[in-house]
Amino acid sequence: MLTRLLKFINWILPKDDGLAVFDSVPDFSGNSQALFEFMRDMGEPEAVWIVEEPLDIEGVIQERRHSLRALLTILRAGSLVSTHGRMSEIRVRRQKYVNLWHGMPLKAMGYAETGEREFKEPVRFDDENYYLIATSTIMRNAMTACFNQDARRVHITGQPRNDKLFRSDGRIPEITGIDTSSYNKVVLFAPTFRASDYISDGRLISHHLNLPDFDAEAFSGFLKEKNILFLVKFHPLEEEEARRFFSEMDNVVLIGSDDLAKRCMDLYDVLPGVDVLVTDYSSVYFDFLLLDRPVIFAVPDLEEYRRVRGFVLEPFEFWAPGPRVETFSDFLEELERCLEDDDYYRRERRIVNSLVNQHQDGESSRRVYELVWG
């Protein structure tokens, strides 16, 4: 009833076409942040961020989520921009709604899920003021299926956050305080978050690189011998456990969500400085392919994950253009090869990249801006 009432009020209130409201998870990150910064450089329109906790950012207007001021700002805005579908429940057709989402789907999500997972059905719009973005024709089809959306509302612009991959060498020293030039290589482990990632004693296992036979002492020795800086970035719910696990290991640095938030950065400020990405089923590797650097997939539970969660893109073996490992010894072997040979799996990477990233030019923010406000 409250949602219906707010939507009715939104319907009768006049809109300010020069006002755009931005939202992201975490605050001030991802596609919304990248698009906002591009638009700020353009000088229009006026923008307000809806945030959990206001950040100390000069020149950025912010309203606390669930406050009356935030609600009134949303109700009078001509445009709403979000990475997680927020504000869509009360949005009306006179408002532009820009659904930037937070990554292209590899895992089944939304209406494409076939398992027993509960999900919140995305709000479906069929008007010309609704914009959902994708990175290629294949990804447009995937987003259409996941959102049960009219394909004419899905636009191939690329993701604004990926513009960062073309414009710097990474900002790892700013985030970690570490001079990466003193290391031979930088490797990042960035897994997807899985609520079922537990071992028998109830503790999360992703910090074991998903490998049941992971040997922390041997891994620490390997990193020191090869002079590798190993970065790890986990879901916030896993950070505390992972930080304890890695605290005694040499050459390993955990990048926390707070480390990024207080600097108004995100993972895409890290990726340009990474030589090899290690992941499992996170779609971050679709973006990393734009850098044409090796990816390793730690997937000992592939068949189980396929059965329980499923993929939008199959077969996974084709869409994962890099070595797939199930044991710790295989992981070390493949990591060493990736570090020594940039051409390893390059042909496969470029094929998949051409299918998932139509635009490879660092101009995605501009395309979104011109599509919606140009």
Short mmCIF file of C-alpha atoms in Angstrom, two decimals:
data_model
loop_
_atom_site.label_atom_id
_atom_site.label_comp_id
_atom_site.label_asym_id
_atom_site.label_seq_id
_atom_site.Cartn_x
_atom_site.Cartn_y
_atom_site.Cartn_z
CA MET A 1 0.00 0.00 0.00
CA LEU A 2 2.81 2.40 0.83
CA THR A 3 4.49 1.75 -2.53
CA ARG A 4 1.22 2.40 -4.36
CA LEU A 5 0.69 5.61 -2.42
CA LEU A 6 4.21 6.86 -3.17
CA LYS A 7 3.82 6.00 -6.84
CA PHE A 8 0.54 7.94 -6.97
CA ILE A 9 2.18 10.96 -5.33
CA ASN A 10 5.05 10.62 -7.80
CA TRP A 11 2.56 10.58 -10.67
CA ILE A 12 0.95 13.89 -9.69
CA LEU A 13 4.10 15.81 -8.72
CA PRO A 14 5.90 17.92 -11.37
CA LYS A 15 9.36 16.78 -12.46
CA ASP A 16 12.61 18.69 -12.78
CA ASP A 17 14.17 17.44 -16.02
CA GLY A 18 17.45 19.02 -14.99
CA LEU A 19 17.75 16.85 -11.88
CA ALA A 20 19.21 13.30 -11.87
CA VAL A 21 19.29 11.06 -8.81
CA PHE A 22 22.10 8.49 -8.55
CA ASP A 23 22.30 5.30 -6.52
CA SER A 24 24.76 2.40 -6.27
CA VAL A 25 25.82 -0.53 -4.09
CA PRO A 26 28.18 0.17 -2.38
CA ASP A 27 27.63 3.93 -2.24
CA PHE A 28 29.36 5.97 -4.95
CA SER A 29 30.75 3.06 -6.95
CA GLY A 30 30.44 1.06 -10.14
CA ASN A 31 28.59 2.12 -13.26
CA SER A 32 26.72 4.89 -11.48
CA GLN A 33 29.90 6.50 -10.18
CA ALA A 34 31.60 6.36 -13.58
CA LEU A 35 28.59 7.86 -15.37
CA PHE A 36 28.19 10.52 -12.70
CA GLU A 37 31.82 11.62 -13.00
CA PHE A 38 31.50 11.86 -16.77
CA MET A 39 28.33 13.93 -16.47
CA ARG A 40 29.90 16.16 -13.82
CA ASP A 41 32.68 16.94 -16.28
CA MET A 42 29.97 17.79 -18.83
CA GLY A 43 28.44 20.24 -16.34
CA GLU A 44 24.91 18.84 -16.46
CA PRO A 45 22.43 17.88 -15.22
CA GLU A 46 22.24 18.65 -11.50
CA ALA A 47 22.86 15.41 -9.61
CA VAL A 48 22.04 14.13 -6.12
CA TRP A 49 23.31 10.87 -4.62
CA ILE A 50 21.14 8.71 -2.35
CA VAL A 51 23.55 7.01 0.08
CA GLU A 52 23.56 4.89 3.21
CA GLU A 53 26.13 7.16 4.85
CA PRO A 54 27.17 10.54 3.40
CA LEU A 55 30.78 10.62 2.25
CA ASP A 56 33.19 13.52 2.47
CA ILE A 57 33.29 14.31 -1.26
CA GLU A 58 33.67 17.90 -2.29
CA GLY A 59 30.95 19.16 -4.60
CA VAL A 60 28.73 16.06 -4.39
CA ILE A 61 25.21 16.56 -3.07
CA GLN A 62 24.08 13.59 -0.96
CA GLU A 63 20.92 12.57 0.86
CA ARG A 64 20.68 9.76 3.40
CA ARG A 65 18.66 6.79 2.17
CA HIS A 66 15.17 6.42 3.67
CA SER A 67 15.15 10.06 4.79
CA LEU A 68 12.28 12.37 3.87
CA ARG A 69 14.67 14.63 1.94
CA ALA A 70 15.87 11.66 -0.13
CA LEU A 71 12.29 10.64 -0.91
CA LEU A 72 11.29 14.15 -1.97
CA THR A 73 14.38 14.37 -4.18
CA ILE A 74 13.46 11.11 -5.91
CA LEU A 75 9.86 12.23 -6.41
CA ARG A 76 10.82 15.46 -8.15
CA ALA A 77 13.73 14.11 -10.23
CA GLY A 78 13.47 13.89 -13.99
CA SER A 79 15.99 11.03 -14.12
CA LEU A 80 16.81 8.08 -11.85
CA VAL A 81 20.08 6.14 -12.21
CA SER A 82 20.80 2.90 -10.35
CA THR A 83 23.07 -0.15 -10.33
CA HIS A 84 20.68 -2.42 -8.42
CA GLY A 85 17.19 -1.50 -9.56
CA ARG A 86 16.42 0.74 -6.61
CA MET A 87 13.74 3.43 -6.92
CA SER A 88 12.10 1.44 -9.71
CA GLU A 89 9.07 0.47 -7.60
CA ILE A 90 7.86 4.05 -7.33
CA ARG A 91 9.17 5.38 -10.63
CA VAL A 92 6.65 6.77 -13.14
CA ARG A 93 6.95 6.96 -16.91
CA ARG A 94 7.68 10.67 -16.99
CA GLN A 95 10.94 9.90 -15.21
CA LYS A 96 13.88 8.57 -17.18
CA TYR A 97 15.06 5.38 -15.50
CA VAL A 98 18.61 4.29 -16.30
CA ASN A 99 19.24 0.73 -15.15
CA LEU A 100 23.04 0.41 -15.32
CA TRP A 101 23.06 -2.84 -13.30
CA HIS A 102 26.32 -4.18 -11.86
CA GLY A 103 27.68 -6.57 -14.43
CA MET A 104 26.76 -8.73 -17.39
CA PRO A 105 25.27 -12.11 -16.47
CA LEU A 106 27.21 -15.34 -16.51
CA LYS A 107 25.27 -16.92 -13.65
CA ALA A 108 21.55 -17.37 -14.08
CA MET A 109 19.66 -14.55 -12.39
CA GLY A 110 16.15 -13.16 -12.19
CA TYR A 111 13.70 -14.69 -14.62
CA ALA A 112 16.42 -16.89 -16.12
CA GLU A 113 16.88 -18.84 -12.90
CA THR A 114 15.58 -22.39 -13.01
CA GLY A 115 16.50 -23.60 -9.53
CA GLU A 116 14.72 -23.14 -6.22
CA ARG A 117 16.43 -19.90 -5.24
CA GLU A 118 14.10 -17.12 -4.20
CA PHE A 119 14.55 -13.86 -6.04
CA LYS A 120 12.90 -10.49 -6.18
CA GLU A 121 11.28 -10.17 -9.58
CA PRO A 122 12.71 -7.16 -11.42
CA VAL A 123 10.20 -4.46 -12.27
CA ARG A 124 9.41 -4.67 -15.99
CA PHE A 125 8.99 -1.45 -18.01
CA ASP A 126 7.94 -1.06 -21.63
CA ASP A 127 8.16 2.70 -22.15
CA GLU A 128 10.79 4.69 -24.01
CA ASN A 129 12.03 6.42 -20.84
CA TYR A 130 13.40 3.13 -19.49
CA TYR A 131 17.00 2.21 -20.37
CA LEU A 132 18.77 -1.05 -19.54
CA ILE A 133 22.34 -1.36 -20.79
CA ALA A 134 24.35 -4.26 -22.21
CA THR A 135 27.81 -4.79 -23.68
CA SER A 136 26.97 -6.79 -26.84
CA THR A 137 24.14 -8.44 -28.75
CA ILE A 138 24.64 -11.67 -26.85
CA MET A 139 24.55 -9.81 -23.55
CA ARG A 140 21.47 -7.88 -24.63
CA ASN A 141 19.73 -11.21 -25.16
CA ALA A 142 20.92 -12.42 -21.75
CA MET A 143 19.73 -9.25 -20.00
CA THR A 144 16.41 -9.45 -21.82
CA ALA A 145 15.89 -12.97 -20.48
CA CYS A 146 17.00 -12.18 -16.94
CA PHE A 147 14.82 -9.08 -16.64
CA ASN A 148 11.91 -10.37 -18.74
CA GLN A 149 12.40 -7.13 -20.63
CA ASP A 150 11.45 -5.87 -24.07
CA ALA A 151 14.70 -6.09 -26.05
CA ARG A 152 14.02 -2.62 -27.49
CA ARG A 153 14.62 -1.21 -24.01
CA VAL A 154 18.09 -2.82 -23.79
CA HIS A 155 20.87 -0.74 -25.36
CA ILE A 156 24.38 -1.83 -26.30
CA THR A 157 26.47 0.95 -24.78
CA GLY A 158 29.10 -0.89 -22.79
CA GLN A 159 29.46 -0.38 -19.04
CA PRO A 160 30.59 3.05 -17.82
CA ARG A 161 32.78 1.54 -15.09
CA ASN A 162 34.92 -0.14 -17.77
CA ASP A 163 36.06 3.27 -19.02
CA LYS A 164 38.50 3.22 -16.09
CA LEU A 165 40.32 0.28 -17.66
CA PHE A 166 41.40 2.47 -20.56
CA ARG A 167 42.42 5.57 -18.63
CA SER A 168 44.98 4.56 -16.00
CA ASP A 169 47.49 1.94 -14.98
CA GLY A 170 45.53 1.26 -11.82
CA ARG A 171 45.50 2.97 -8.45
CA ILE A 172 46.72 0.10 -6.30
CA PRO A 173 49.48 2.18 -4.57
CA GLU A 174 46.87 4.76 -3.49
CA ILE A 175 44.63 2.04 -2.05
CA THR A 176 47.23 -0.20 -0.42
CA GLY A 177 50.19 2.11 0.17
CA ILE A 178 52.35 -0.45 -1.63
CA ASP A 179 54.76 0.33 -4.45
CA THR A 180 53.74 -2.32 -6.99
CA SER A 181 56.85 -1.65 -9.08
CA SER A 182 58.87 -3.52 -6.46
CA TYR A 183 57.07 -6.75 -7.43
CA ASN A 184 57.49 -8.81 -10.58
CA LYS A 185 53.75 -9.34 -11.02
CA VAL A 186 50.42 -8.44 -9.42
CA VAL A 187 47.68 -11.08 -9.15
CA LEU A 188 44.10 -10.50 -7.98
CA PHE A 189 41.69 -13.07 -6.56
CA ALA A 190 38.10 -11.82 -6.91
CA PRO A 191 35.48 -14.57 -6.46
CA THR A 192 31.73 -14.31 -6.63
CA PHE A 193 29.81 -14.37 -3.35
CA ARG A 194 27.99 -17.60 -2.66
CA ALA A 195 25.88 -17.90 0.46
CA SER A 196 26.46 -21.68 0.39
CA ASP A 197 30.26 -21.39 0.54
CA TYR A 198 30.77 -23.17 3.85
CA ILE A 199 32.84 -26.10 5.02
CA SER A 200 31.73 -28.49 7.74
CA ASP A 201 32.58 -26.20 10.66
CA GLY A 202 30.42 -23.41 9.23
CA ARG A 203 33.24 -21.16 8.06
CA LEU A 204 33.43 -19.55 4.64
CA ILE A 205 35.85 -21.18 2.22
CA SER A 206 36.36 -18.66 -0.58
CA HIS A 207 39.53 -17.38 1.07
CA HIS A 208 41.00 -20.84 0.40
CA LEU A 209 40.80 -19.85 -3.28
CA ASN A 210 37.90 -22.35 -3.46
CA LEU A 211 40.49 -25.17 -3.44
CA PRO A 212 39.86 -27.85 -0.78
CA ASP A 213 43.57 -28.79 -0.58
CA PHE A 214 44.86 -25.20 -0.38
CA ASP A 215 48.20 -24.98 1.46
CA ALA A 216 48.73 -21.51 2.97
CA GLU A 217 52.39 -22.07 3.86
CA ALA A 218 53.27 -23.39 0.41
CA PHE A 219 51.40 -20.56 -1.25
CA SER A 220 53.15 -17.92 0.83
CA GLY A 221 56.49 -19.45 -0.10
CA PHE A 222 55.56 -19.47 -3.79
CA LEU A 223 54.64 -15.79 -3.73
CA LYS A 224 57.89 -14.82 -2.04
CA GLU A 225 59.99 -16.91 -4.39
CA LYS A 226 58.35 -15.40 -7.48
CA ASN A 227 58.11 -11.91 -5.94
CA ILE A 228 54.35 -11.70 -6.58
CA LEU A 229 51.94 -9.32 -4.90
CA PHE A 230 48.69 -11.24 -4.38
CA LEU A 231 45.62 -9.04 -3.87
CA VAL A 232 42.30 -10.40 -2.66
CA LYS A 233 38.90 -8.73 -2.88
CA PHE A 234 35.93 -10.42 -1.25
CA HIS A 235 32.30 -9.68 -0.63
CA PRO A 236 31.99 -7.56 2.56
CA LEU A 237 30.41 -10.52 4.41
CA GLU A 238 33.58 -12.57 3.84
CA GLU A 239 36.17 -9.90 4.63
CA GLU A 240 36.50 -10.48 8.37
CA GLU A 241 37.14 -14.21 8.03
CA ALA A 242 39.46 -13.72 5.06
CA ARG A 243 41.46 -11.01 6.81
CA ARG A 244 42.19 -13.35 9.71
CA PHE A 245 43.17 -16.12 7.31
CA PHE A 246 45.57 -14.03 5.23
CA SER A 247 47.07 -11.93 8.03
CA GLU A 248 50.01 -14.30 8.53
CA MET A 249 50.82 -14.74 4.86
CA ASP A 250 53.59 -12.86 3.09
CA ASN A 251 52.92 -10.90 -0.12
CA VAL A 252 49.13 -11.03 0.35
CA VAL A 253 47.00 -7.91 0.75
CA LEU A 254 43.26 -7.86 1.29
CA ILE A 255 41.51 -4.87 -0.25
CA GLY A 256 38.55 -4.11 1.97
CA SER A 257 35.34 -2.44 0.95
CA ASP A 258 36.06 0.37 3.41
CA ASP A 259 39.53 0.86 1.88
CA LEU A 260 37.85 1.63 -1.42
CA ALA A 261 34.83 3.54 -0.10
CA LYS A 262 36.83 6.11 1.87
CA ARG A 263 38.77 6.93 -1.31
CA CYS A 264 35.65 6.91 -3.53
CA MET A 265 37.13 4.06 -5.55
CA ASP A 266 36.02 0.59 -6.56
CA LEU A 267 37.46 -2.61 -8.03
CA TYR A 268 37.80 -0.95 -11.44
CA ASP A 269 40.46 1.35 -10.04
CA VAL A 270 42.41 -1.81 -9.20
CA LEU A 271 42.01 -3.92 -12.34
CA PRO A 272 44.29 -1.91 -14.69
CA GLY A 273 47.24 -2.68 -12.41
CA VAL A 274 46.59 -6.44 -12.32
CA ASP A 275 48.60 -8.89 -14.44
CA VAL A 276 46.56 -12.04 -13.78
CA LEU A 277 42.98 -12.39 -12.50
CA VAL A 278 41.90 -15.44 -10.50
CA THR A 279 38.16 -15.93 -10.12
CA ASP A 280 35.44 -18.54 -10.24
CA TYR A 281 32.03 -17.53 -11.56
CA SER A 282 32.25 -13.77 -11.12
CA SER A 283 31.45 -11.84 -14.28
CA VAL A 284 34.28 -9.42 -13.43
CA TYR A 285 36.38 -11.45 -15.86
CA PHE A 286 34.18 -10.28 -18.76
CA ASP A 287 35.44 -6.77 -18.00
CA PHE A 288 39.02 -7.88 -17.39
CA LEU A 289 39.08 -9.37 -20.90
CA LEU A 290 39.25 -5.81 -22.21
CA LEU A 291 42.82 -5.74 -20.91
CA ASP A 292 43.71 -8.99 -22.74
CA ARG A 293 45.48 -10.47 -19.72
CA PRO A 294 45.35 -14.04 -18.34
CA VAL A 295 42.45 -15.33 -16.25
CA ILE A 296 42.46 -18.47 -14.10
CA PHE A 297 39.21 -20.12 -13.01
CA ALA A 298 39.26 -21.94 -9.65
CA VAL A 299 36.17 -24.11 -10.09
CA PRO A 300 36.37 -27.46 -8.29
CA ASP A 301 32.59 -27.34 -7.78
CA LEU A 302 31.65 -26.60 -11.39
CA GLU A 303 29.12 -29.39 -11.85
CA GLU A 304 27.48 -28.72 -8.49
CA TYR A 305 27.29 -25.00 -9.21
CA ARG A 306 25.86 -25.68 -12.66
CA ARG A 307 23.17 -27.87 -11.15
CA VAL A 308 22.22 -25.61 -8.23
CA ARG A 309 22.63 -22.11 -9.68
CA GLY A 310 23.10 -22.55 -13.40
CA PHE A 311 24.49 -20.29 -16.08
CA VAL A 312 22.93 -17.97 -18.62
CA LEU A 313 25.80 -18.75 -20.98
CA GLU A 314 26.67 -22.37 -21.68
CA PRO A 315 28.84 -24.28 -22.01
CA PHE A 316 30.82 -22.64 -19.24
CA GLU A 317 33.97 -24.27 -20.59
CA PHE A 318 33.71 -22.13 -23.75
CA TRP A 319 32.84 -18.88 -22.00
CA ALA A 320 35.69 -19.24 -19.49
CA PRO A 321 38.79 -18.49 -21.63
CA GLY A 322 41.52 -19.60 -19.30
CA PRO A 323 42.79 -22.64 -17.40
CA ARG A 324 40.25 -24.21 -15.06
CA VAL A 325 41.75 -25.68 -11.89
CA GLU A 326 40.37 -27.97 -9.19
CA THR A 327 43.45 -28.59 -7.02
CA PHE A 328 46.06 -26.42 -5.38
CA SER A 329 48.96 -28.03 -7.26
CA ASP A 330 47.22 -27.42 -10.59
CA PHE A 331 46.57 -23.83 -9.55
CA LEU A 332 50.26 -23.13 -8.85
CA GLU A 333 51.26 -24.74 -12.13
CA GLU A 334 48.76 -22.73 -14.17
CA LEU A 335 49.51 -19.50 -12.33
CA GLU A 336 53.22 -19.86 -13.07
CA ARG A 337 52.50 -20.46 -16.74
CA CYS A 338 50.16 -17.44 -16.95
CA LEU A 339 52.80 -15.25 -15.32
CA GLU A 340 55.44 -16.35 -17.80
CA ASP A 341 53.38 -16.49 -20.99
CA ASP A 342 50.95 -13.68 -21.86
CA ASP A 343 49.92 -15.60 -24.98
CA TYR A 344 48.57 -18.51 -22.95
CA TYR A 345 44.84 -18.76 -23.83
CA ARG A 346 45.08 -15.43 -25.71
CA ARG A 347 43.18 -16.75 -28.74
CA GLU A 348 40.31 -17.95 -26.51
CA ARG A 349 40.28 -14.67 -24.56
CA ARG A 350 39.98 -12.61 -27.71
CA ILE A 351 37.15 -14.75 -29.09
CA VAL A 352 35.09 -14.41 -25.90
CA ASN A 353 35.96 -10.73 -25.57
CA SER A 354 34.66 -10.07 -29.09
CA LEU A 355 31.39 -11.75 -28.15
CA VAL A 356 30.78 -10.04 -24.80
CA ASN A 357 32.37 -6.60 -25.35
CA GLN A 358 31.24 -4.98 -28.57
CA HIS A 359 32.73 -1.62 -27.58
CA GLN A 360 36.40 -1.63 -26.59
CA ASP A 361 37.19 2.08 -26.52
CA GLY A 362 36.62 3.56 -23.06
CA GLU A 363 33.65 5.65 -24.24
CA SER A 364 30.76 3.81 -22.60
CA SER A 365 29.84 6.68 -20.27
CA ARG A 366 29.56 8.98 -23.25
CA ARG A 367 27.31 6.52 -25.09
CA VAL A 368 24.97 6.21 -22.10
CA TYR A 369 24.88 9.98 -21.65
CA GLU A 370 24.11 10.64 -25.30
CA LEU A 371 21.49 7.88 -25.36
CA VAL A 372 19.56 9.22 -22.39
CA TRP A 373 20.23 12.96 -22.28
CA GLY A 374 21.92 13.78 -25.59
#
